[in-house]
Every structure is written in structure tokens, then in C-alpha cells.
Coordinates of C-alpha atoms and ligand atoms in Angstrom, one line a residue:
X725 CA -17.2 43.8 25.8
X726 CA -17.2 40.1 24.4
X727 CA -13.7 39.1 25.8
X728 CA -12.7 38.6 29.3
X729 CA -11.3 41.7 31.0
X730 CA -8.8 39.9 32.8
X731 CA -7.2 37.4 30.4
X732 CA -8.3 38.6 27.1
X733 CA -9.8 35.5 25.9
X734 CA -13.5 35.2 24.5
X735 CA -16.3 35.2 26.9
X736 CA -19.4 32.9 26.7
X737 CA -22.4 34.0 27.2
X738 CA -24.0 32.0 30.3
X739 CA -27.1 34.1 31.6
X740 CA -29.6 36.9 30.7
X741 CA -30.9 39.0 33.4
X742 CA -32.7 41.4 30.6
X743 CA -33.4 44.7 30.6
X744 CA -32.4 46.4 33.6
X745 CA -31.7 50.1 34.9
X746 CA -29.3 51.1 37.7
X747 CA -29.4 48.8 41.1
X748 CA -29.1 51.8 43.2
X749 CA -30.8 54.1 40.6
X750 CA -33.5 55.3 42.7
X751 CA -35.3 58.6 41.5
X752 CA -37.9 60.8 42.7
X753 CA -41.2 60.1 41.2
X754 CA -41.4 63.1 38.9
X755 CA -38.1 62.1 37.8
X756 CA -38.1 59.2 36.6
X757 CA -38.1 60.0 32.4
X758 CA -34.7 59.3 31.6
X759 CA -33.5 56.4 33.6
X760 CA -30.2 54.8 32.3
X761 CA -31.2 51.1 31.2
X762 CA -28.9 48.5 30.1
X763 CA -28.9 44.5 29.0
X764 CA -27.8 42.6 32.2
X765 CA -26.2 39.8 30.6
X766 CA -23.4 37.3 32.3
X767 CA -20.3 35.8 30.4
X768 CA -18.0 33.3 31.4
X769 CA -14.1 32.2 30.4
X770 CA -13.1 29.2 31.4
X771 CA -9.2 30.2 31.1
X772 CA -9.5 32.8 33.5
X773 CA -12.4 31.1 35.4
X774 CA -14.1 34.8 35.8
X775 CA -18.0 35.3 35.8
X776 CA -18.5 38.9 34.6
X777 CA -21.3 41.4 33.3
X778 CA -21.2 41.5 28.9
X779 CA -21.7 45.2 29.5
X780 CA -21.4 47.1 32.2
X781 CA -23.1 51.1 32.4
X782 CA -20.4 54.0 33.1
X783 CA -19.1 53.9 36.2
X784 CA -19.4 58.1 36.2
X785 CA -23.3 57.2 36.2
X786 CA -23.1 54.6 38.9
X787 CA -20.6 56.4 41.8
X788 CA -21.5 60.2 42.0
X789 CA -22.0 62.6 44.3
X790 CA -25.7 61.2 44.7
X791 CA -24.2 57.7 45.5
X792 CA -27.5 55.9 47.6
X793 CA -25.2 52.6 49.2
X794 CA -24.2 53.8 52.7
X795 CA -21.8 51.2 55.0
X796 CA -23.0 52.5 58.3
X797 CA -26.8 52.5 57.5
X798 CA -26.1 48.3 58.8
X799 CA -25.0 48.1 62.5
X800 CA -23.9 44.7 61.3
X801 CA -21.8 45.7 58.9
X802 CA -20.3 48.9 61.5
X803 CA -19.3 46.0 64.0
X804 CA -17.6 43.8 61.0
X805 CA -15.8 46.4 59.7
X806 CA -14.9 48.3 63.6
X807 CA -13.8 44.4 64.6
X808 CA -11.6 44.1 61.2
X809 CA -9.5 47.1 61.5
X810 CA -9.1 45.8 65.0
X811 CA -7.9 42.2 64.1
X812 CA -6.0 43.5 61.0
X813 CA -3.8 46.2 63.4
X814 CA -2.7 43.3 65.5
X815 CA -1.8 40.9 62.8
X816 CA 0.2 43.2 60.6
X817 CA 1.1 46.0 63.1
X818 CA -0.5 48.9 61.8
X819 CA -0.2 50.9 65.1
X820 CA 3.6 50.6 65.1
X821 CA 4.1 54.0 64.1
X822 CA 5.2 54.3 60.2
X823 CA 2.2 52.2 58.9
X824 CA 0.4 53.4 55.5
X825 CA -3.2 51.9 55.2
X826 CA -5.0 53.0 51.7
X827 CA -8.5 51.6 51.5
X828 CA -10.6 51.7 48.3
X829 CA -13.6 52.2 48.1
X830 CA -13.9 53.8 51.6
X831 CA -17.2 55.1 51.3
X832 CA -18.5 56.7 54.7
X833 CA -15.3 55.9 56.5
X834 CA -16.6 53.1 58.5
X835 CA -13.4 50.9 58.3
X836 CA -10.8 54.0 58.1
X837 CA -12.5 55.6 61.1
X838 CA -10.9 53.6 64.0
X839 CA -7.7 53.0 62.2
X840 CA -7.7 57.1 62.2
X841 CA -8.8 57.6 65.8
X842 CA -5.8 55.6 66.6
X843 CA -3.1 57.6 64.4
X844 CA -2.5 55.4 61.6
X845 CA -1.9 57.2 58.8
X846 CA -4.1 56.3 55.8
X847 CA -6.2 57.3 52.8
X848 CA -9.0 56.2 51.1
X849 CA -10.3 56.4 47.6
X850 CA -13.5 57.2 47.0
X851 CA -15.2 58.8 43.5
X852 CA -18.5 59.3 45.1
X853 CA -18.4 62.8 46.7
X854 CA -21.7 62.8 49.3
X855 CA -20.2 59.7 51.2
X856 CA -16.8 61.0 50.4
X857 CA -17.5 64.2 52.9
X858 CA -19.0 61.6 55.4
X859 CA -15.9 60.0 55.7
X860 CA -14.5 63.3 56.1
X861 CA -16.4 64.5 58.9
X862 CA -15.3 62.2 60.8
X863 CA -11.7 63.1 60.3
X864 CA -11.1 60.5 57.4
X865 CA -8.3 61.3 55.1
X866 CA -10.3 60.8 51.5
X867 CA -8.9 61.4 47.7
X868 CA -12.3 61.7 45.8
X869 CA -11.0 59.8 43.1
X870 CA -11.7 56.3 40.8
X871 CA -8.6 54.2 41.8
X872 CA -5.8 53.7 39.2
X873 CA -2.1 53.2 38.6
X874 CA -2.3 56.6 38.0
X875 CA -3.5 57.7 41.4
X876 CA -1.8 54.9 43.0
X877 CA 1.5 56.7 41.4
X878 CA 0.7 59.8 42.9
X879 CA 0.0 58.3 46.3
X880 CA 3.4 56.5 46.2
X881 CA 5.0 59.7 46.1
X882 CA 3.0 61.6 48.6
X883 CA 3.1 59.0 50.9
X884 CA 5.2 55.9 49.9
X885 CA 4.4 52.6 49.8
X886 CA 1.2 50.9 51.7
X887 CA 1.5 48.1 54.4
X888 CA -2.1 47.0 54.3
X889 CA -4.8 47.6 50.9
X890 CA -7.3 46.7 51.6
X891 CA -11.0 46.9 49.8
X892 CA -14.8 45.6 50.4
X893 CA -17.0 44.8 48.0
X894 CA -15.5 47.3 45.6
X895 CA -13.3 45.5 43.5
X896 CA -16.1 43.6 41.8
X897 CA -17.5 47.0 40.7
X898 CA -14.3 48.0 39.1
X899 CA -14.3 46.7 34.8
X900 CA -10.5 48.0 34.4
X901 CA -9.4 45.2 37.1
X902 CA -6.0 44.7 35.5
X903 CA -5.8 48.5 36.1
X904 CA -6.2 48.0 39.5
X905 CA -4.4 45.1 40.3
X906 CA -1.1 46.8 38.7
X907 CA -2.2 49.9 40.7
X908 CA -2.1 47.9 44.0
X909 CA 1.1 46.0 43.1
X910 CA 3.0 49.3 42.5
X911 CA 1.6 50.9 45.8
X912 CA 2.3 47.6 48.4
X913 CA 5.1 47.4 50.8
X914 CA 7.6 44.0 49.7
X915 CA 5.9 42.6 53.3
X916 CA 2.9 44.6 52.8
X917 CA -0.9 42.8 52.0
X918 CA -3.8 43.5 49.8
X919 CA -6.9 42.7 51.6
X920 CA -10.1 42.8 49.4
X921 CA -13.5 40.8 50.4
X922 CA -16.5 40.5 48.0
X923 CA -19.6 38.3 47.3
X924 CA -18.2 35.1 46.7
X925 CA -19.8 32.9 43.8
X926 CA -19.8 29.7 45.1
X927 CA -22.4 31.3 47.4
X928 CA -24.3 32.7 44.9
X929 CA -24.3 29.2 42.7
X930 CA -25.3 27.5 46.1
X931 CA -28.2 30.2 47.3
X932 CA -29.3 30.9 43.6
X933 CA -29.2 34.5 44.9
X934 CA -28.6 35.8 41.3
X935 CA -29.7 39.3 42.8
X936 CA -26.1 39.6 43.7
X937 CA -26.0 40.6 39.7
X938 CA -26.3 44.3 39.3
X939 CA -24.7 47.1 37.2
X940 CA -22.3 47.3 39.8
X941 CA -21.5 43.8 40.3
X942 CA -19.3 43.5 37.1
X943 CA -17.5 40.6 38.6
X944 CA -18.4 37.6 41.0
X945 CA -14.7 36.4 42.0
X946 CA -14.1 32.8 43.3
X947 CA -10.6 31.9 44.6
X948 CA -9.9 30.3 41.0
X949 CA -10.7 33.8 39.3
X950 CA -8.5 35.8 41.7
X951 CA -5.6 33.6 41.7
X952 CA -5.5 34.4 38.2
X953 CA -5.9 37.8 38.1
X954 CA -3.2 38.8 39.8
X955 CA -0.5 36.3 39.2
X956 CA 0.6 38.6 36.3
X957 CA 1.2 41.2 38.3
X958 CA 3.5 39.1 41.2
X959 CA 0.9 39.1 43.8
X960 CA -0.1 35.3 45.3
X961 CA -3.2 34.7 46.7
X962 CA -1.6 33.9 50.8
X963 CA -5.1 33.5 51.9
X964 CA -9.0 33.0 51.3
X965 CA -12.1 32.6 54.4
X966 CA -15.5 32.5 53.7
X967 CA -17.5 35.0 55.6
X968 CA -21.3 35.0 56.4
X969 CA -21.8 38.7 55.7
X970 CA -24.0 40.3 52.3
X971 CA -25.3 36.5 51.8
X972 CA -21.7 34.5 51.6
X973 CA -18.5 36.8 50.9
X974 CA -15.0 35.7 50.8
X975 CA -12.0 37.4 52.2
X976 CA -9.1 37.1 49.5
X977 CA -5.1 38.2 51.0
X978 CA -2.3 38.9 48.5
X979 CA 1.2 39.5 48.7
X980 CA 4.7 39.7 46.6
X981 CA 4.9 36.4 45.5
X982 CA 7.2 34.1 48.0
X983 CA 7.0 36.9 50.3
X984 CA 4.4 34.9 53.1
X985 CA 3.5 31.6 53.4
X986 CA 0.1 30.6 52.0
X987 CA -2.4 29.4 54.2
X988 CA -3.7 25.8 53.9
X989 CA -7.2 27.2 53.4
X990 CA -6.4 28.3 49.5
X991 CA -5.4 24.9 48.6
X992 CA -9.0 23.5 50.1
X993 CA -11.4 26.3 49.1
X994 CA -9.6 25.8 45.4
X995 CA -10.1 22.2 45.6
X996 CA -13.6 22.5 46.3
X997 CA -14.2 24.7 43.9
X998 CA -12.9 22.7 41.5
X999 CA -15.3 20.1 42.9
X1000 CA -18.0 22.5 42.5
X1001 CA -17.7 23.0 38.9
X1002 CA -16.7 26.3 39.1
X1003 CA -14.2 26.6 36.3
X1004 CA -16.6 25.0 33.5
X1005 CA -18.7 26.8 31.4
X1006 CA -21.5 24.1 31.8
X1007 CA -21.9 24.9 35.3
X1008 CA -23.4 28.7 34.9
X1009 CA -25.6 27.2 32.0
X1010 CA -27.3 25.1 35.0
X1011 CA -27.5 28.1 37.2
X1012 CA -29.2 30.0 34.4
X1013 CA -31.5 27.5 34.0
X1014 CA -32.3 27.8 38.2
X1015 CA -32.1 31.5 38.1
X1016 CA -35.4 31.5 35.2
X1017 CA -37.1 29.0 37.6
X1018 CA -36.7 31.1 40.6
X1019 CA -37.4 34.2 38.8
X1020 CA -40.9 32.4 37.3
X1021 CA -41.9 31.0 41.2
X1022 CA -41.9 34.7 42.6
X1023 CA -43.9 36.1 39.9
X1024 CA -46.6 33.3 40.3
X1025 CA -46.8 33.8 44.1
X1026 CA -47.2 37.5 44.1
X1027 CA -49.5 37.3 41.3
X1028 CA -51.6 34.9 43.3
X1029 CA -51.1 36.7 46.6
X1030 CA -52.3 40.1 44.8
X1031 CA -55.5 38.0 43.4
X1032 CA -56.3 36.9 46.9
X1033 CA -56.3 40.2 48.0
X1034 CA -53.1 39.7 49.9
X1035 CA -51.0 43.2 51.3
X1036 CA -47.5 43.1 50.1
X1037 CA -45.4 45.0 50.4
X1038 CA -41.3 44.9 50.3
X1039 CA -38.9 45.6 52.8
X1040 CA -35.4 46.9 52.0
X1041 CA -34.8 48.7 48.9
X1042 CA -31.4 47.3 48.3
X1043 CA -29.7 47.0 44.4
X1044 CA -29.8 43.7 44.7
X1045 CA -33.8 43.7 44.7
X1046 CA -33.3 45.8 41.8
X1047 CA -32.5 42.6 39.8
X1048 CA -35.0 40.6 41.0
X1049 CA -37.8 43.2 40.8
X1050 CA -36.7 44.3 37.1
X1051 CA -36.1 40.6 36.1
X1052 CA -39.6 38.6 37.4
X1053 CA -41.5 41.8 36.2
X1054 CA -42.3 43.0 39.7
X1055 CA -43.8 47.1 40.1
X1056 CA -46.4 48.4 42.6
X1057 CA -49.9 46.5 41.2
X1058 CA -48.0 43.6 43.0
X1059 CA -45.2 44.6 45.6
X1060 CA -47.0 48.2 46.8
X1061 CA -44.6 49.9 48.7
X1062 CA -40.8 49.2 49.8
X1063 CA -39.6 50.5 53.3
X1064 CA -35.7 51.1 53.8
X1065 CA -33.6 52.9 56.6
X1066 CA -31.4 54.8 54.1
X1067 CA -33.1 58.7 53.8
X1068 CA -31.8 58.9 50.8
X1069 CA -33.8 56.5 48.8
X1070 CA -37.0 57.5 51.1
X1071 CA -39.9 59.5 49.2
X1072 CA -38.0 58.1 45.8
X1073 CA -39.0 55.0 43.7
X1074 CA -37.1 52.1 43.3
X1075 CA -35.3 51.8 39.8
X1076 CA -37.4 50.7 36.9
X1077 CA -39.9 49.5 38.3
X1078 CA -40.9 52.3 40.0
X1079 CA -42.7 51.2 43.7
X1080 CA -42.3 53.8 46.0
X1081 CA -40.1 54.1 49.0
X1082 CA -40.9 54.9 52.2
X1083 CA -38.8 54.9 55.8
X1084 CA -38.4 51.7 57.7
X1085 CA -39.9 53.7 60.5
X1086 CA -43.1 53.5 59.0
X1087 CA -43.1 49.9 58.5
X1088 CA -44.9 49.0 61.6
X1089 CA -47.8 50.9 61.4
X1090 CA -48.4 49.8 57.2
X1091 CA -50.6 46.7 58.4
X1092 CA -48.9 44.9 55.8
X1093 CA -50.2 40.9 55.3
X1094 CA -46.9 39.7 53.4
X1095 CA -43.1 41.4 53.6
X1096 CA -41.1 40.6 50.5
X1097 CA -37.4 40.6 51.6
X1098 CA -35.0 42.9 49.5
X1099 CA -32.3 42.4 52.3
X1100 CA -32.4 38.6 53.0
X1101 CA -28.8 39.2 53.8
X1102 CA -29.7 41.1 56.9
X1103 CA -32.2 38.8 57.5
X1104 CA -31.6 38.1 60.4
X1105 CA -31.3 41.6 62.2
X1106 CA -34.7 42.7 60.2
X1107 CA -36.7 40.2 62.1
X1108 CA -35.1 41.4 65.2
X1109 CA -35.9 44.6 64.8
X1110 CA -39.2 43.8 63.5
X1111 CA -40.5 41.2 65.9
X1112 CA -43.9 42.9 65.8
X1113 CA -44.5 42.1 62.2
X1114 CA -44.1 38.6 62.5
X1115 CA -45.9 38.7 65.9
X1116 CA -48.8 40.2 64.9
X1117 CA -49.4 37.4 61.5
X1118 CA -47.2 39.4 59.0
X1119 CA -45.3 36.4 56.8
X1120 CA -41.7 37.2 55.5
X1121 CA -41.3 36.1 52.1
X1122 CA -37.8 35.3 50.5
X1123 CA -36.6 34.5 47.4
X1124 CA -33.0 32.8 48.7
X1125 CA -33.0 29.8 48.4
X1126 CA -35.4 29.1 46.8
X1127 CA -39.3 31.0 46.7
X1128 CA -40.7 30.8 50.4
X1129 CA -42.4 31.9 53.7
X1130 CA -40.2 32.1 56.3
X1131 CA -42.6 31.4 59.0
X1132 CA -46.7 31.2 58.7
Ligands
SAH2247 N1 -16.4 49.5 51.3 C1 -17.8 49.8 51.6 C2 -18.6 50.4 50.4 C3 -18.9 49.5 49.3 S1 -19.9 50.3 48.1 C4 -18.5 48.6 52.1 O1 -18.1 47.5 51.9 O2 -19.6 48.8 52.8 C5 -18.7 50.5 46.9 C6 -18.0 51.9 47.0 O3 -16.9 51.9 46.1 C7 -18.8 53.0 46.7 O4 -18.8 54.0 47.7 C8 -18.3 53.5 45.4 O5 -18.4 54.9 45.2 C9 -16.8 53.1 45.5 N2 -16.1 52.9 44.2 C10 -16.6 52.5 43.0 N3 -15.7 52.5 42.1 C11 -14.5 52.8 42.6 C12 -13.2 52.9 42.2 N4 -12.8 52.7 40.9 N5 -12.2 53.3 43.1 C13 -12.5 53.6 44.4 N6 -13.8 53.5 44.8 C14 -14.8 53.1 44.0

């Protein structure tokens, strides 16, 4: 793919990640021969202003039934999503009675889940069948299906138009956008919204956390990029807020052009965007240049941390690590061991690079010296939970930021 998948025009190549396999390709260690690899390279266009992966692998080898990324595996992320379908009922009036709710990318059913303890009829769509059924046993109503105007057809005519839409951090996994955007305008109500939230990149320019780039991260929107995408298909972005979840995310609200008044905050977070740079090509080539400096720091301290002697070891075996594992040339001799809370990924090793996984339970009791952190976005509820690390000497090292102890 050299054009942009939104607009059509020719992309620019702005960054090169290199060779990478699968962010949440995590394998069992006799398993490991025939890993899917890819080149993890960034383009921009400055017509559509839309930062997007050159290539991106098969989305039928990313979202399976094996599918590692769980929603509820973060209490964080259970209370932002439980609080949301909250805040969203009252403002729209989903529990009126004849509401439709279709979420993509529902995953376990966190979101869905109170919205169908209180009778709101809904659906999600979700390809990946193991956290499809989860969603299920707790009394989810799940298609296990990629979303698309074809499926979106066949839901208008089961079960008519939607009042809310409403997707997290999904639609920048999904390389036939357009698709999807004509998908959701068919499917929504005249009043009704689309709701979508994703890592934003003015937070990724501004944190330098270019681990946000992974296989499934074909697209880092800004307000610029999603105003553009779907003005072709007659849906006006009413709304945009910055939230402080997965390392800066923003909240994006649609509807039918004219059809609900737009919210002063579009017009500021545009402006500053603007401000920021964010629809020149010039201004990824700077990041790119950050991103190889950042990449170089970490390699150097844990090279000189392993000389010394130093025990390091990782916690969080997220797909965003992936990136910065694969990319500074990270595997066991220097990061030894990575402890996570998902079971899934536990007893595997983490994707290319191979250091072995092992439960966050465990983590106390390693007698690490140095704890890299794969999850700087939950940051701040890992050091909660893992006050004795920290107490007993153990330094947390981060690479957001910029390369640095966070305390010691
Ligand atoms: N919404 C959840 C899950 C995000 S992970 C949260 O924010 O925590 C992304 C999810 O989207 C995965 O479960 C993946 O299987 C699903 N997905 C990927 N492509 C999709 C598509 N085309 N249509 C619907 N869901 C998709």
C-alpha cells in the first residue's frame, strides 16, 4: 500500500520501525519457527492528514480465535468503560426502551455488559472468537464477525438502525476504514452518534511513545485525520476530548451532518493541532529522527546495566513493547524475563524476540534489581500494586518520555 487508504492520494514515507513480527504474537517456546514478520514502516499524506502503517499483516493473522489483548485484564480500563456506558445512557437515552447500541470491537464484553444488564438491546462485533465467547458468557449479544457495510446491512435489517456506535481502540486496527465509515453511516439513527476513542497522535508526537506503532495500529487519528475521513460519508465530527487512558487517547463523536451542534472543543483541539504541525509532512520526519534517538538511549542503558551485572527484567508483556523490544534489538541476554497478568501470554515468549513470560504473580518473589516498563500506560496502578518492588530498591525504568529511572 503506497497511497493513503482514506483519500487515495500518495503516501510519504515518514518512519521505519524495521523488521517486526506480531505485537501480540506471543508463542510457546517450541513454537516459535514460523512467526509472521513484516516491515513496520509509517507514511504520511498531508491531504488527508492521516499517519498510517505502509503495510499492514492480514488482519485474519492478527484477530483469531487465539486473540491475547483482553479489556478486563485492566481494572482501570473495567471502571472507564462501566462509567462510559453509564454517562453515555444518560446523555443519549439508551434506557428509554427502543434503543439499539452496536459496539465494534467488543471484545470481552466489558462495555456491552452493563448496557445488557440493564435491557438495552445491542450487539457487538467481534472476529476474534476466544473473547467473543467471553463476552457471551456474560450474556453479551456478539456477531463473530470483521465489521463491514456488508454486516452492517444485515444488522439494519435484523435490527434497524443504531442510536449509539460506538468503538475503542478498534478503528485504528481496521485498513478498509472507508469500508467502515460507510458501514457506520448506513447503520446510525438521523439523531443517532458514532462514538469511537483511540490513541491520539498528538500524544504520541508529544510522549515520543512510538511503541503505540504495532501491526495493529494501522492508523494514529488526530481530529484533522477524522474530520476528513468521514466527511464523505455525511458524518461531522460534533465532538473531540482528550482522555488520559492507554498513554493519551481521544474520544471522537459523529453524527449526520447538521444533525447536532458541534462542540467548541473541535474548533480548539483542530487549532492546536494545526499549531502542532500535525498536518505537515515535516513534522513526522522530526519525530522519526526522536524515535531513532530514543530507540539508541535504551539499547545503551540495558547494554550497560547487563555489563554491570544489573537484574532486569520487564514487566508487562504488552504489543506495544513488542515495538520497542523488536526495534532497539532487545531479547533475553539483556531484558531476562517479562511478567504479565494475562494467562494467556504466560509460559509463552514474547514475539520476536523471544524472552519468556511469566505471571505477574511471580513478580515479587524474582529479586529483580531493574523493572523495564512494557505498560507505562498503567503506570500508575503497576506501582500500586507493586509497592514492594520499589520499597525494597527495585528501580522502574521507562522509556516515555524520554529513557529514565523513575525513582532511585
Ligand atoms: N474495545 C476493547 C478491545 C480493543 S482490542 C478495548 O478497548 O479494550 C481490539 C478488538 O477489536 C479485538 O478484540 C479485535 O479482535 C477486534 N477487531 C479487530 N478488527 C475488527 C473488525 N474489523 N471489526 C470488529 N472488531 C475487530
Amino acid at each position: 500500500m503506497t497511497v493513503c487508504r482514506s483519500s487515495g492520494a500518495d503516501l510519504e514515507v515518514v518512519l521505519d520501525l524495521g523488521r517486526q513480527p506480531l505485537g501480540n504474537g506471543f508463542r510457546f517456546p517450541e513454537d516459535t519457527s514460523e512467526e509472521t514478520f513484516f516491515n513496520l514502516r509509517c507514511g504520511f499524506a498531508e491531504d488527508s492528514c492521516l499517519f498510517q502503517l505502509v503495510e499492514q499483516p492480514p488482519a485474519g493473522e492478527m484477530f483469531h480465535g487465539d486473540y491475547a489483548f483482553k479489556t478486563a485484564t485492566s481494572e482501570r480500563m473495567v471502571r472507564h468503560f462501566t462509567n462510559l456506558a453509564a454517562s453515555l445512557t444518560e446523555k443519549y437515552g439508551l434506557d428509554r426502551g427502543d434503543s439499539f447500541v452496536v459496539e465494534i470491537g467488543s471484545n470481552d464484553g466489558t462495555f456491552l455488559k452493563p448496557l445488557a444488564q440493564q435491557g438495552v438491546r445491542h450487539v457487538g462485533i467481534e472476529p476474534s472468537a476466544n473473547v467473543a465467547a467471553m463476552a457471551e458468557e456474560v450474556d453479551v449479544r456478539v456477531l463473530t464477525e470483521f465489521f463491514s457495510p456488508e454486516v452492517a446491512a444485515r444488522i439494519l435489517a435484523s435490527d434497524g438502525n443504531a442510536d449509539l456506535i460506538y468503538a475503542a481502540n478498534v478503528m485504528c486496527h481496521i485498513d478498509t476504514i472507508t469500508g467502515v465509515a460507510e458501514g457506520m453511516a448506513s447503520l446510525l439513527s438521523d439523531r443517532g452518534v458514532v462514538v469511537f476513542e483511540d490513541p491520539y497522535l498528538g500524544a504520541v508526537l508529544e510522549n515520543n511513545s512510538y511503541d503505540q506503532i504495532y501491526d495493529e495500529h494501522v492508523f494514529l487519528f488526530s481530529a484533522l485525520s477524522v474530520r476528513n475521513i468521514f466527511a464523505p460519508f455525511g458524518l461531522e465530527l460534533v465532538d473531540a476530548e482528550i482522555l488520559p487512558v492507554h498513554g493519551g487517547s481521544m474520544r471522537y463523536t459523529l453524527a449526520r451532518h447538521g444533525s447536532r451542534e458541534v462542540a467548541v472543543s473541535v474548533a480548539n483541539i483542530i487549532s492546536r493541532e494545526l499549531a502542532m504541525g500535525m498536518h505537515r509532512t515535516n513534522t513526522y520526519q522530526g519525530f522519526a529522527g526522536r524515535v531513532a534517538k530514543s530507540g539508541r538511549r535504551l539499547q545503551e542503558e540495558l547494554v550497560r546495566l547487563a555489563a554491570n551485572g544489573t537484574d532486569v527484567v520487564g514487566f508487562g508483556a504488552t504489543s506495544k513493547s513488542t515495538t520497542v523490544y523488536n526495534y532497539a534489538k532487545v531479547g533475553p541476554e539483556l531484558i531476562r524475563a517479562i511478567f504479565d497478568n494475562t494467562p494467556s501470554k504466560q509460559g509463552r515468549v514474547s514475539p520476536g524476540v523471544h524472552i519468556p513470560v511469566f505471571p505477574d504473580t511471580e513478580f515479587t518473589h524474582a529479586d529483580a534489581d531493574v523493572a523495564f516498563l512494557g505498560a507505562w500506560n498503567h503506570k500508575i496502578e503497576i506501582l500500586r500494586l507493586h509497592r514492594a518492588f520499589t520499597e525494597r530498591g527495585g528501580r522502574w525504568l521507562t522509556h516515555v518520555p524520554e529513557v529514565k529511572f523513575l525513582n532511585g
